[in-house]
XYZ file of C-alpha atoms in Angstrom:
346
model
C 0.000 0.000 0.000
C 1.055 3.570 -0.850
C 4.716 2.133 -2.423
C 4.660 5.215 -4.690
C 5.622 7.079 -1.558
C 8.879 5.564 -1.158
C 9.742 6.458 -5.234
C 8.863 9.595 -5.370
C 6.949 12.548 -4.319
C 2.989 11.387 -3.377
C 0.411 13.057 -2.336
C -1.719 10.828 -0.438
C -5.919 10.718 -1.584
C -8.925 10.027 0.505
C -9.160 7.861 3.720
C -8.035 4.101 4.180
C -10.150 2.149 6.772
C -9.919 -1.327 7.591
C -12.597 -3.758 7.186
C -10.832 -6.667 9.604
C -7.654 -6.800 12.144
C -4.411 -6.276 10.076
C -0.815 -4.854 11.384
C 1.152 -2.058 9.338
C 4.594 -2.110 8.727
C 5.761 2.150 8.549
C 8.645 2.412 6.140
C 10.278 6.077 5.987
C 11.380 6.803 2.779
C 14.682 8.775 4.019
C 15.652 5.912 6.414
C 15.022 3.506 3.949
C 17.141 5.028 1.431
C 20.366 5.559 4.060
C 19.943 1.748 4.763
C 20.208 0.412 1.090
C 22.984 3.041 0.110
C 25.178 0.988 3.014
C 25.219 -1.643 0.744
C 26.564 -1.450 -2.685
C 24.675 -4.346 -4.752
C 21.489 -4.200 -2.561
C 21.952 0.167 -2.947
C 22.312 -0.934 -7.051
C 19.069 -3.074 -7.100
C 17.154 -0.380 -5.052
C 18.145 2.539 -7.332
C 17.226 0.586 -10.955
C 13.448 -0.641 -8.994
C 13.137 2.750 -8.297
C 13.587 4.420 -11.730
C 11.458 1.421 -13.314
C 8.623 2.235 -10.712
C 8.726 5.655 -11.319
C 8.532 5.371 -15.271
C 5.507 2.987 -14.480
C 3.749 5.996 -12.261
C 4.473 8.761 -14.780
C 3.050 6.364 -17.916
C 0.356 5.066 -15.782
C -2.615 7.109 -17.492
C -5.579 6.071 -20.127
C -5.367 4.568 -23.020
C -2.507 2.557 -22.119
C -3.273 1.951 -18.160
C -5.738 3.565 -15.569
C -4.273 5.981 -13.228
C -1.841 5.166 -10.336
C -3.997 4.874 -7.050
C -2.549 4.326 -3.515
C -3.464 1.238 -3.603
C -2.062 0.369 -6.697
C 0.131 1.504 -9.794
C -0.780 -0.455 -12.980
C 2.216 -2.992 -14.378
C 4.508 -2.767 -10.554
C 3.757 -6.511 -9.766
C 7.395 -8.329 -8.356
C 8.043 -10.107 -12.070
C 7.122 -7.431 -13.574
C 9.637 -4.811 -12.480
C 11.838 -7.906 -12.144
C 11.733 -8.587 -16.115
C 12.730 -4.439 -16.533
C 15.732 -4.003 -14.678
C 19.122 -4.362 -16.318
C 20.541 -7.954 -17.075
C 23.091 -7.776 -14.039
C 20.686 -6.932 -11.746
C 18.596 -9.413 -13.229
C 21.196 -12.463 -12.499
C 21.487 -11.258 -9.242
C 18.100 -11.294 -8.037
C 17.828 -14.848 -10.212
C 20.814 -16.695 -8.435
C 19.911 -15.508 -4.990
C 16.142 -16.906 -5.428
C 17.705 -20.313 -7.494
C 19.869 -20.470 -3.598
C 17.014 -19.836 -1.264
C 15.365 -22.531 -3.363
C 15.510 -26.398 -2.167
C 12.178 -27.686 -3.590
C 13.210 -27.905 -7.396
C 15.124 -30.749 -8.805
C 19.217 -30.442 -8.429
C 19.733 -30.824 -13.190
C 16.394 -28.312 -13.244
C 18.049 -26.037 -10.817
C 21.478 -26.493 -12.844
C 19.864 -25.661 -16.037
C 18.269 -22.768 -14.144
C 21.176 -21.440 -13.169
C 23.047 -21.777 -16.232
C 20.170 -19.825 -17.941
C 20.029 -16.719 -15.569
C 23.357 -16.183 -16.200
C 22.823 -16.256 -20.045
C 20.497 -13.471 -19.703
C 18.083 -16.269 -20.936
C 15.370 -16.453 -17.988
C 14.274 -14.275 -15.232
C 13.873 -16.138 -11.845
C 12.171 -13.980 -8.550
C 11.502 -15.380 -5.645
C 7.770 -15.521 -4.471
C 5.784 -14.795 -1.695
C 5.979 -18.746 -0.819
C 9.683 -18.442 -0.700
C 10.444 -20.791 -3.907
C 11.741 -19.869 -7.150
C 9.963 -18.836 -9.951
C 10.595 -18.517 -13.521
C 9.034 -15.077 -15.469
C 7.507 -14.432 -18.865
C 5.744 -11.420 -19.892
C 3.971 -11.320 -22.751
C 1.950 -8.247 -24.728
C -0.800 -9.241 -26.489
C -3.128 -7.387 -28.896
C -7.430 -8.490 -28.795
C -8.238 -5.734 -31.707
C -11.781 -5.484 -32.571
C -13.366 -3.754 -35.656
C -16.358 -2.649 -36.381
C -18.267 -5.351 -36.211
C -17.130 -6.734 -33.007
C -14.981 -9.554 -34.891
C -11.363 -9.771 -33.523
C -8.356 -10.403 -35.348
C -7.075 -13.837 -35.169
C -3.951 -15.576 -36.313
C -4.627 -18.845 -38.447
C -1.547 -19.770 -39.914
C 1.861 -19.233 -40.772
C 3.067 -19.132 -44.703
C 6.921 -20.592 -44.959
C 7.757 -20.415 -48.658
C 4.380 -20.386 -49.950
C 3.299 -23.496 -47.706
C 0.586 -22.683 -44.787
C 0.808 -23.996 -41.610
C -2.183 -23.662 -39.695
C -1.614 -22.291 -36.050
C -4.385 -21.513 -33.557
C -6.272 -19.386 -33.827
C -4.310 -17.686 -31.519
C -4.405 -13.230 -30.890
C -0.982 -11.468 -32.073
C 1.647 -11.206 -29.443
C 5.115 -10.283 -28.494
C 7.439 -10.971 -26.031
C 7.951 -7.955 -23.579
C 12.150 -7.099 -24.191
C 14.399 -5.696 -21.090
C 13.273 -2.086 -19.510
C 10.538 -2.356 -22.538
C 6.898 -0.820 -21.156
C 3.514 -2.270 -22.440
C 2.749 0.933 -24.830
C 6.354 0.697 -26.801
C 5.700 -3.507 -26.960
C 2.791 -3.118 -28.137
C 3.654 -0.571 -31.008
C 6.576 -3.004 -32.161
C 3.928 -5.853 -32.189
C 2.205 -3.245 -34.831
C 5.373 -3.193 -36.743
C 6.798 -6.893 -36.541
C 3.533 -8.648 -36.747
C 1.266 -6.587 -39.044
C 3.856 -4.358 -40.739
C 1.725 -1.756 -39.296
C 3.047 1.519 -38.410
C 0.273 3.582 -36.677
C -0.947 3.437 -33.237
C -3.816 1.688 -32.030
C -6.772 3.022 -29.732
C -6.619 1.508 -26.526
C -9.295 0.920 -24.560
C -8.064 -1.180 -21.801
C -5.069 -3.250 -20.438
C -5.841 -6.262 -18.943
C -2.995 -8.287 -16.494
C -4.012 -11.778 -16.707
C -1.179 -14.049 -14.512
C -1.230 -17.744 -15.307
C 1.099 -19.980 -13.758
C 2.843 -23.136 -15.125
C 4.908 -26.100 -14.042
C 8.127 -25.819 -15.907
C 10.047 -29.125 -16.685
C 13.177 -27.349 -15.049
C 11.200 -28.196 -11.958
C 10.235 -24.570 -11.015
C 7.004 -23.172 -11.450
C 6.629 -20.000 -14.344
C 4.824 -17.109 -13.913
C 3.506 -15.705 -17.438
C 2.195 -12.218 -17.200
C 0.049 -11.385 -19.916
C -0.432 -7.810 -21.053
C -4.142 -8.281 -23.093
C -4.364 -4.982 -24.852
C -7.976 -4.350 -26.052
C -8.296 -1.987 -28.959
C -10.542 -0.821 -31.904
C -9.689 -0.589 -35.352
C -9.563 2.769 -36.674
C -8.086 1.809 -40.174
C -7.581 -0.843 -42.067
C -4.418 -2.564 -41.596
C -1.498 -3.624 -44.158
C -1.629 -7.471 -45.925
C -2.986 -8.732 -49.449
C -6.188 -10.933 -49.670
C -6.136 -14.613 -50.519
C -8.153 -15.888 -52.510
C -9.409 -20.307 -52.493
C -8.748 -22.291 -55.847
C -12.230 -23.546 -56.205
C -15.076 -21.491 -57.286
C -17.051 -22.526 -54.183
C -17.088 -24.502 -51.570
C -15.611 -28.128 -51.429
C -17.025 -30.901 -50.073
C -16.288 -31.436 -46.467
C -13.795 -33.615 -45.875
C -13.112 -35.716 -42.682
C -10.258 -35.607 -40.414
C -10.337 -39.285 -39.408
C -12.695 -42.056 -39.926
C -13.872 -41.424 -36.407
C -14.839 -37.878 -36.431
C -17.990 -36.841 -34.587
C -20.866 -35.656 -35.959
C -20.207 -32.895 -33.700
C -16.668 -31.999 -35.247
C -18.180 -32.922 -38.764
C -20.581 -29.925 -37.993
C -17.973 -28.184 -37.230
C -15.533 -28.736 -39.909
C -18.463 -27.708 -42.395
C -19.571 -24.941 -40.241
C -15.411 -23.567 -40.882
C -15.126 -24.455 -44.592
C -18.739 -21.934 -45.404
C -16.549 -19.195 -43.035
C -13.642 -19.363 -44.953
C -15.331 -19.654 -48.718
C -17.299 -16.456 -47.949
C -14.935 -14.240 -45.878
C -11.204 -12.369 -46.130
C -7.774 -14.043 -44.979
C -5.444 -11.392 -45.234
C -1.391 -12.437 -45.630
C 0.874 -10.431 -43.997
C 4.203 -10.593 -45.579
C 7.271 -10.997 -43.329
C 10.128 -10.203 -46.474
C 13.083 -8.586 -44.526
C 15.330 -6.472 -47.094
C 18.075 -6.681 -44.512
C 17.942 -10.366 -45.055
C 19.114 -10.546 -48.500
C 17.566 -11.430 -51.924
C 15.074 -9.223 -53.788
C 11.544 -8.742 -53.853
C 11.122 -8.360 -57.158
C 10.920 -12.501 -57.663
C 9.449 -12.872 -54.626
C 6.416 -15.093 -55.491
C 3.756 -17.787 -54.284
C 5.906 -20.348 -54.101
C 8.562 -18.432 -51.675
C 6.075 -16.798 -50.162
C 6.814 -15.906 -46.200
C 4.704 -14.860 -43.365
C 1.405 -14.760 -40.986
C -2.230 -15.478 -41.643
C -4.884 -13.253 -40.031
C -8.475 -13.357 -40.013
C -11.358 -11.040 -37.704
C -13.568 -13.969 -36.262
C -16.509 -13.456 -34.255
C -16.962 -15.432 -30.953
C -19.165 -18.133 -33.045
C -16.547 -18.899 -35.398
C -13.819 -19.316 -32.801
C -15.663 -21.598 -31.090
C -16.251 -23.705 -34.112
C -12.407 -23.460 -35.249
C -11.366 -24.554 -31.596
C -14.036 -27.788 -31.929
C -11.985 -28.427 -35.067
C -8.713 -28.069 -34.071
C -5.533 -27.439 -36.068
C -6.426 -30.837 -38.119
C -9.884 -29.672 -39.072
C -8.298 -26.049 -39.536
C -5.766 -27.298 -42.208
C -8.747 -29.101 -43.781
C -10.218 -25.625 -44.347
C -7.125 -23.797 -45.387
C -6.266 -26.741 -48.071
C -7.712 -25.018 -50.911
C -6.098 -21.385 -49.998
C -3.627 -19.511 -52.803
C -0.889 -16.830 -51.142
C -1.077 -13.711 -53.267
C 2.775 -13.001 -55.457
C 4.452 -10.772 -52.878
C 6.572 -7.790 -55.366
C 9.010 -4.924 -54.299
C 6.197 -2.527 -53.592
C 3.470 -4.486 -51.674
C 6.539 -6.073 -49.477
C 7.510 -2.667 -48.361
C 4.039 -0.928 -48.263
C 1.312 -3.743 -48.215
C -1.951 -2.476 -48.855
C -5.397 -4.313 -47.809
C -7.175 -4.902 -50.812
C -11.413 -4.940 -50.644
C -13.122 -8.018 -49.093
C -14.136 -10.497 -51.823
């Protein structure tokens, strides 16, 4: 309660009252401050927290997050601020939770170890007093106009698709990087989309995972809920067969349920847009002026409404590849792999 204080200058709001017996622990910001400076890698720690909890406070405002409170400023949980502090610090916090740790495995806790000091994982320790692993992830739920969201579906490796999902567009969160600057690379990496999004809310979902290295992880994901303002880069594809196929079954023992299904997902995708976003790098070498269907590179996206997604997760990836099998990638030229433009729904 009221951390903020201890970072920087706060001006305290309203009245706390407690609903049931609790105790208070006082910390004095000045006090604290002579303490940690006594020590030189504690003092270190103390000083990078505090500029990442300040940079949280001052960027803590609407789209992007609601306003700081007392009781809480938006994005400070432990792994959070953990994942944002410099590399060094980062191996130091890691190896002292990986030592106050007995619970995990001796080769997990090896591995573990070896890792932190890679720079590869981040490792706090929790409340419980064990280790724990961290992953924080942005992700991006747009919505257009219809109340659709965009979905990926696949991924396009020289001109072959590989169905995948559906799963929402995401990123993983880079050192000292905040939610608002992940989520504009996301734009740019994923959807070779340049612009800004309109943010309507932020939401922290925590889900928490056995790891085989024996320790539990911690993935913090960043949901970013936004509305589409304009339409967004990619070509359309288009389906070899004048209409629809006949449905095809995944195994000999598919429901009737999943047969539903299945047909349910081919009439989607014979009457709506899958847009193909191309991922050509210039930096990688060759040109784009060859670039074709058959070497063809990058993500398949499609807005779904809740309906369809439930129908493409009764499916599955089997039944989704069923649907996709008839699908053409557009050529990919100089032009539309450096400024990809959305052509009209067919």
């Amino acid at each position: 309660m009221c951390e903020s204080a201890l970072w920087c200058h706060w001006i305290h709001v309203g009245t706390l009252e407690a609903l049931s017996p609790c105790q208070l622990l006082l910390l004095q910001p000045e006090s604290m401050g002579e303490v940690v400076q006594q020590h030189i890698v504690i003092g270190e720690i103390a000083r990078e927290y505090c500029e990442c909890f300040h940079r949280r406070i001052i960027n803590a405002k609407p789209p992007h997050a609601p306003y700081p409170t007392d009781l809480k400023v938006p994005f400070t949980d432990q792994g959070d601020l953990v994942y944002s502090l410099s590399q060094q610090v980062q191996i130091e916090i890691g190896l002292t939770a990986i030592a106050l740790t007995s619970s995990a495995p001796r080769a997990g806790v090896d591995k573990l170890r070896d890792e932190v000091k890679a720079g590869k994982s981040v490792v706090i320790l929790n409340t419980q007093g064990h280790a724990e692993r961290v992953v924080s992830l942005v992700i991006l739920s747009l919505t257009n106009a219809d109340g659709d969201v965009l979905y990926q579906i696949g991924d396009v490796s020289d001109g072959v698709v590989t169905p995948k999902g559906p799963i929402l567009p995401a990123v993983k969160r880079l050192r000292s990087e905040l939610v608002a600057d992940a989520l504009r690379r996301l734009s740019q990496e994923k959807l070779n989309y340049d612009g800004d999004f309109e943010v309507e809310d932020v939401e922290s979902v925590v889900e928490e995972k056995h790891s085989k290295l024996g320790v539990h992880s911690r993935y913090l994901r960043m949901i970013c809920h936004a509305k589409q303002t304009e339409e967004l880069p990619g070509s359309t594809c288009h389906f070899e067969c004048a209409g629809r196929p006949d449905t095809p079954e995944i195994t000999e023992k598919t429901s009737d349920t999943i047969q539903a299904a299945l047909a349910a997902g081919m009439d989607f995708f014979h009457e709506t847009q899958i847009t193909f976003v191309n991922a050509y790098d210039e930096e990688e070498g060759g040109s784009a002026d060859n670039l074709g269907e058959e070497n063809s590179t990058g993500v398949l996206y499609c807005w779904l409404s809740p309906a369809t997604l439930q129908v493409l997760h009764t499916i599955g990836e089997a039944g989704l590849a069923k649907c996709l099998q008839h699908l053409t990638i557009p050529p990919v030229d100089r032009e539309s792999a450096r400024n990809p433009v959305l052509h009209s729904a067919v």
